Short mmCIF file of C-alpha atoms in Angstrom, two decimals:
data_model
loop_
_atom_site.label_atom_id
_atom_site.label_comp_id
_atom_site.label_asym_id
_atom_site.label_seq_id
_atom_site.Cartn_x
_atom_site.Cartn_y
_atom_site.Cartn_z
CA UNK A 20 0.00 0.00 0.00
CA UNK A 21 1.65 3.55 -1.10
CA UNK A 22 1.66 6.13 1.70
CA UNK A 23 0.96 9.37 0.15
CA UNK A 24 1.38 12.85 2.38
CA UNK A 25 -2.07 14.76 2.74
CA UNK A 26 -0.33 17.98 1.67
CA UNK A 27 0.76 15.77 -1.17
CA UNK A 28 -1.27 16.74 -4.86
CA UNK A 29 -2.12 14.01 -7.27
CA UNK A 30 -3.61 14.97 -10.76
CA UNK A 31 -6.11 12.88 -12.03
CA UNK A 32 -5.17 10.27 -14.13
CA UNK A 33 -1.82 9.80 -12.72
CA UNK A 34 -0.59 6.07 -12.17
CA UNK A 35 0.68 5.42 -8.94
CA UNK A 36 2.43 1.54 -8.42
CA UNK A 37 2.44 -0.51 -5.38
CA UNK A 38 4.33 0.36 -1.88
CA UNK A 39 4.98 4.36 -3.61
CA UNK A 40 6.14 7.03 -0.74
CA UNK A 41 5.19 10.35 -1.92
CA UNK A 42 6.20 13.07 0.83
CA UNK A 43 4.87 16.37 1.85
CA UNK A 44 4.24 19.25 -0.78
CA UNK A 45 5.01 16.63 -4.20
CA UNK A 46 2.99 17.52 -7.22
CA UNK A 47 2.58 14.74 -9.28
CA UNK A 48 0.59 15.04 -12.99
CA UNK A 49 -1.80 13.67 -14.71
CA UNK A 50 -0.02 11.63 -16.67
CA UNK A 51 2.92 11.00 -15.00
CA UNK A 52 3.29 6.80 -13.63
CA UNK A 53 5.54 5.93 -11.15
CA UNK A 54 6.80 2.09 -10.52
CA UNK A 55 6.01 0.26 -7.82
CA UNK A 56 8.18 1.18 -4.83
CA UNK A 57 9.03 4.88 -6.09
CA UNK A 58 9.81 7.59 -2.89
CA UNK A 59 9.41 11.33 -3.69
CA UNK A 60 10.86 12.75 -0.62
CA UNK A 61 9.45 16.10 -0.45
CA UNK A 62 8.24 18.98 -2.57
CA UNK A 63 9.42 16.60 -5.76
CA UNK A 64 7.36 17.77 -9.06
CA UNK A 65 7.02 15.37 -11.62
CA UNK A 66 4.95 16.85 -14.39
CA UNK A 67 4.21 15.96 -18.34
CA UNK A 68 4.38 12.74 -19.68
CA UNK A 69 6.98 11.05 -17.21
CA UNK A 70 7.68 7.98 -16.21
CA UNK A 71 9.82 6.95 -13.31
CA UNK A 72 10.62 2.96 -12.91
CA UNK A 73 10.29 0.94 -9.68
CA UNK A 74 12.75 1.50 -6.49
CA UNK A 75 13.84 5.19 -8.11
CA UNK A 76 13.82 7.47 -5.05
CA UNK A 77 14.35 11.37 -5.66
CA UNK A 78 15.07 14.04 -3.42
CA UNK A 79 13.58 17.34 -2.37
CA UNK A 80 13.41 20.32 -5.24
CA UNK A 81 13.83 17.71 -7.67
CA UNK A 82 11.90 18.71 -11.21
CA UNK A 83 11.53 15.90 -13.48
CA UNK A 84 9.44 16.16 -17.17
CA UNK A 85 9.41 19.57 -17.39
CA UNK A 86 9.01 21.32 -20.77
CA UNK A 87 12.59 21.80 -22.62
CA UNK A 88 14.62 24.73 -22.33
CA UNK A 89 14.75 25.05 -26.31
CA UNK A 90 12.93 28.01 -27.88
CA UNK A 91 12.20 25.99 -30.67
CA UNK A 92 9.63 23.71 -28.52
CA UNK A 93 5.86 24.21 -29.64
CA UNK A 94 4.11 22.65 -26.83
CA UNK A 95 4.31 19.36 -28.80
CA UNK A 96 3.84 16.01 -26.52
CA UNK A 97 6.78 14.74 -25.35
CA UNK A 98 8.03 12.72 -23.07
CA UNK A 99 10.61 11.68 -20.14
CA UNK A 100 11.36 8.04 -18.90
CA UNK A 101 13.58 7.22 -16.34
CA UNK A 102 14.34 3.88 -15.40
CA UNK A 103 14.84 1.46 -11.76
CA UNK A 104 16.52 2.02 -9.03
CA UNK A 105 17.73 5.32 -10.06
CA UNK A 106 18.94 7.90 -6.74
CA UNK A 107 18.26 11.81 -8.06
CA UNK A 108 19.62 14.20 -5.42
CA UNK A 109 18.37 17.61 -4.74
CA UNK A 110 17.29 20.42 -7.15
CA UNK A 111 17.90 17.86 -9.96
CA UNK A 112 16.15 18.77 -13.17
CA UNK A 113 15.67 16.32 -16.37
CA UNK A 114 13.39 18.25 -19.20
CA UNK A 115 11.08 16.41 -21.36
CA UNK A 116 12.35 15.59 -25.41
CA UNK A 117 11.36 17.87 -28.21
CA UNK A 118 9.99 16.63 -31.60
CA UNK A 119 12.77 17.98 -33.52
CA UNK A 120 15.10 15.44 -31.12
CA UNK A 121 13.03 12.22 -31.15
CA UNK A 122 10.31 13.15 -28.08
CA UNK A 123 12.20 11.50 -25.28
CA UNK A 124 14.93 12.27 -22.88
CA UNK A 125 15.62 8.83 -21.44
CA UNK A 126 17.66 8.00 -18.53
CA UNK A 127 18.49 3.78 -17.74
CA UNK A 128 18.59 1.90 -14.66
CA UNK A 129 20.56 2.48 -11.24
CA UNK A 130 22.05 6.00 -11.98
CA UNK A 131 23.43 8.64 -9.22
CA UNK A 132 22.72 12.44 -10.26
CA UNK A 133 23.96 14.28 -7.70
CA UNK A 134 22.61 17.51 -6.16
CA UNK A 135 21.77 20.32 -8.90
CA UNK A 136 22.44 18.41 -11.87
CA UNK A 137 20.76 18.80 -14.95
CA UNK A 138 19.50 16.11 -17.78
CA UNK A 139 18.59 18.53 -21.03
CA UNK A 140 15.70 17.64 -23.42
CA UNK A 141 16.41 14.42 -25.79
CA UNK A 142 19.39 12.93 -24.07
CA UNK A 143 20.30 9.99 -24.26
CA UNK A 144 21.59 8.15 -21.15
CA UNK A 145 22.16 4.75 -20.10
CA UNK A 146 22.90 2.36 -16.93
CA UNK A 147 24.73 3.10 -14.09
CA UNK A 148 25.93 6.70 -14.99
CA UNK A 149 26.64 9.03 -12.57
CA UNK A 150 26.37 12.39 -12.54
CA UNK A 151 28.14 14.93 -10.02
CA UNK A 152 27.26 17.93 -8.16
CA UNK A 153 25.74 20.63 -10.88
CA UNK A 154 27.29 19.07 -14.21
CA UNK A 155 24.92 19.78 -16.73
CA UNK A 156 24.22 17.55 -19.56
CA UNK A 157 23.14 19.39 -22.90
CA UNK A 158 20.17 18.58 -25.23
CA UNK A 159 20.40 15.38 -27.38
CA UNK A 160 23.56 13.81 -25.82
CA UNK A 161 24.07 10.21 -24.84
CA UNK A 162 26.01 8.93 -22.37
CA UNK A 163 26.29 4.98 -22.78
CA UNK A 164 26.31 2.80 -19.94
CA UNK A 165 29.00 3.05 -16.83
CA UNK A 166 29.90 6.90 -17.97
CA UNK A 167 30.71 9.58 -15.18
CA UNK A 168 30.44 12.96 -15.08
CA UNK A 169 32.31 15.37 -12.49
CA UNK A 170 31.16 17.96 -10.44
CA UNK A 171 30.55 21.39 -12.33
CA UNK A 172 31.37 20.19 -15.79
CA UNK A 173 29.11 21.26 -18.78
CA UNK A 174 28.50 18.64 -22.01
CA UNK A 175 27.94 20.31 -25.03
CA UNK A 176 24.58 19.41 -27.11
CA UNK A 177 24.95 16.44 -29.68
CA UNK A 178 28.15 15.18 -27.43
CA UNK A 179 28.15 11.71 -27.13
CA UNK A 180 30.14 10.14 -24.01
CA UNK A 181 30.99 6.45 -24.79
CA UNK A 182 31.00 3.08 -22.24
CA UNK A 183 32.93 3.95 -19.47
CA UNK A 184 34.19 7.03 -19.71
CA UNK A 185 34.89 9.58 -17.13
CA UNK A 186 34.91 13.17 -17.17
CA UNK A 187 36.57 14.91 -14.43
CA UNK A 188 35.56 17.86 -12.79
CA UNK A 189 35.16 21.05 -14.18
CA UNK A 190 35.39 20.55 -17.74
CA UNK A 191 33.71 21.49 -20.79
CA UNK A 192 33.25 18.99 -23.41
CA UNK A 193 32.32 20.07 -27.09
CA UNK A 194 33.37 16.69 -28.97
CA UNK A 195 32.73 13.46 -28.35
CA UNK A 196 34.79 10.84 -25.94
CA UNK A 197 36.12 7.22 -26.79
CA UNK A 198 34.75 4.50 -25.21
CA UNK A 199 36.73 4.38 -21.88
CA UNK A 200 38.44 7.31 -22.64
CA UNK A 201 39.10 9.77 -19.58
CA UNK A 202 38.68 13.35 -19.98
CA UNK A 203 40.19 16.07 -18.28
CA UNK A 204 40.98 20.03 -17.77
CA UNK A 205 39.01 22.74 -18.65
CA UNK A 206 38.62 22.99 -21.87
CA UNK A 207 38.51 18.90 -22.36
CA UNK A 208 41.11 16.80 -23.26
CA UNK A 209 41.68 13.45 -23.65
CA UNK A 210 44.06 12.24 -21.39
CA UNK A 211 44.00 8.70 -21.21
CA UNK A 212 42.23 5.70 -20.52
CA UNK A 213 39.97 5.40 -17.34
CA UNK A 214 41.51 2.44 -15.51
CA UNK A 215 40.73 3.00 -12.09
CA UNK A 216 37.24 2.06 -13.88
CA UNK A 217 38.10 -0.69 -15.67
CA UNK A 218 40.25 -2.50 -13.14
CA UNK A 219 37.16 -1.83 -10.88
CA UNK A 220 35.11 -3.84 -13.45
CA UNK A 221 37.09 -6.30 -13.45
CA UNK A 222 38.39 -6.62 -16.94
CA UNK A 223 41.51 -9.34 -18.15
CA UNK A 224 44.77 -7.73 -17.76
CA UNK A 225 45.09 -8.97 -21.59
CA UNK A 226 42.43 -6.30 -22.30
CA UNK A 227 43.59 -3.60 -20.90
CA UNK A 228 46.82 -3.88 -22.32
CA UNK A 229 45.12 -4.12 -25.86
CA UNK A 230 43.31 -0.38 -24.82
CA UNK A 231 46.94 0.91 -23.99
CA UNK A 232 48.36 -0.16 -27.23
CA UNK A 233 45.04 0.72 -28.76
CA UNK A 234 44.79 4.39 -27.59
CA UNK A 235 48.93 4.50 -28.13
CA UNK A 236 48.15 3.93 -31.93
CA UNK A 237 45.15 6.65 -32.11
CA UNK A 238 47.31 8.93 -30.65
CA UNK A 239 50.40 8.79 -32.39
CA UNK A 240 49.65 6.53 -35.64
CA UNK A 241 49.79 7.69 -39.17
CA UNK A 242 46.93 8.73 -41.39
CA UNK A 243 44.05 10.87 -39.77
CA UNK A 244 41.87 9.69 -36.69
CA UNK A 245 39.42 7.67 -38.59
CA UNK A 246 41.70 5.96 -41.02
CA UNK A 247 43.49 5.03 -37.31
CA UNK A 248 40.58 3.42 -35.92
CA UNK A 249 39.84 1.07 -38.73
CA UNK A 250 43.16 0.15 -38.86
CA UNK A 251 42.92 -0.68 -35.29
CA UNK A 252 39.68 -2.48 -36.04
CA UNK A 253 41.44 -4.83 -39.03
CA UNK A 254 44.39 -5.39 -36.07
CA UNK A 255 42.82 -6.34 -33.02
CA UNK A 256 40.63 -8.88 -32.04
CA UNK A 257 39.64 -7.31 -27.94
CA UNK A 258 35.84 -6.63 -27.93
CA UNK A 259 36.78 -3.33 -25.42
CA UNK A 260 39.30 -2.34 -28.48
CA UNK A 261 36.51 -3.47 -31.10
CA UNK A 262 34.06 -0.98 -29.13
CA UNK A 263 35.85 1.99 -29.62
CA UNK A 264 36.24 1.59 -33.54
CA UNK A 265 32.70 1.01 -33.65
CA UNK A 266 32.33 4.42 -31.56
CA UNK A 267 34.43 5.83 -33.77
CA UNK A 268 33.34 4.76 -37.01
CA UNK A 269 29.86 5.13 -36.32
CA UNK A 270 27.37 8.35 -37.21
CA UNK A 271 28.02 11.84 -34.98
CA UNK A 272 26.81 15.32 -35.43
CA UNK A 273 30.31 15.91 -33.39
CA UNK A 274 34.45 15.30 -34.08
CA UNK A 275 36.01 13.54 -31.58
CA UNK A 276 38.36 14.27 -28.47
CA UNK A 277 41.49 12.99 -29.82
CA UNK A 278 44.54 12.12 -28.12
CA UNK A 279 46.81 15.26 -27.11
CA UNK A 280 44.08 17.45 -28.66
#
């Protein structure tokens, strides 16, 4: 049985699942549906056409599946989904998608966003990404699974962030990261590989070594960054080395971070 907060308001025609907590002051819409489980600490709005998967608990001041911040937005119906056993801290906000961007900002399963973060309209992001204290993630990024972003750093719109990359704090980010890749100082550069993540996750020793040679040969190989990276592809046979020439070689409305650049 959910235990919902007299001060709480409920629109009608919202969906509310089994064993829900909604807290004091929460405005929930009408067509917003929460999983079963779902806690809304206090004075949470969750508005538009949002849903929020089972276990997800967010924090006070949170806004989720509000309209976009984009002046080209019509009032067209769009929507947000966020998925399980997500944590969103304080004063996050995640916007609603835009027609123009596909209609849905979409956020995966058992993600950290940190106090004052922000989740633009149409992104794009997957499992277990975390995102620190006010970073703000533009309109129609994705961040693939196991990405992090640090504290006060800013992703620029269209910026994809591939599997298991880190960001550190306070950086801006224009192009788009490697698989792995970890990204650094203000004005984003690719530094290296994120180890400390991939040890973490447990990958062969064999592997990493093939990302070390791998990002060795992006960096300093001949023939431009692309003709690199299906060389690399034609060379190795690691599915983590594999991954990033599939990153790489794949469509982008960005160029990339590249090695020293």
């Amino acid at each position: 049985m959910s235990r919902i907060h007299p001060s709480a308001v409920i629109e009608e025609g919202a969906k509310i699942g089994a064993d829900c907590v909604i807290g004091p002051f929460c405005l929930i819409g009408s067509d917003v549906v929460l999983g079963d489980r779902v806690e809304l600490k206090s004075h949470v709005v969750v508005t538009g056409d949002t849903e929020i998967g089972e276990d997800t608990v967010v924090f006070s001041f949170a806004v989720l599946g509000e309209i976009p911040q984009d002046l080209k937005f019509k009032g067209e119906r769009c929507k947000t989904v966020i998925g399980k056993r997500n944590r969103i801290r304080e004063h996050v906000t995640v916007n609603a998608g835009t027609e123009g961007g596909g209609g849905v900002t979409k956020i995966g399963d058992d993600g950290l966003f940190m106090a004052g973060c922000h989740i633009a309209h149409d992104a794009q992001v997957g499992d277990r990404v975390i995102v620190v204290n006010s970073a703000a993630v533009a309109g129609h990024c994705v961040l693939e699974d196991d990405v992090i972003i640090g504290g006060l750093s800013g992703i620029h719109q269209w910026v994809r962030i591939g599997h298991g990359a880190i960001v550190g704090a306070v950086t801006m980010v224009t192009n788009d990261v490697i698989p792995y890749g970890l990204v650094q100082a203000p004005r984003g550069e690719l530094d290296g590989l994120n180890l400390v993540g991939l040890k973490r996750r447990g990958v062969q020793r064999s592997d990493i070594t093939a990302l070390r040679a791998a990002f060795q040969m992006l960096a300093q190989g001949e023939g431009t960054f692309q003709e690199r990276a299906r060389r690399l592809g034609a060379e190795s046979d690691s599915e983590y080395v594999q991954e990033i020439v599939e990153f790489i070689t794949g469509e982008s409305d960005r160029s990339f971070l590249t090695p020293g650049g």
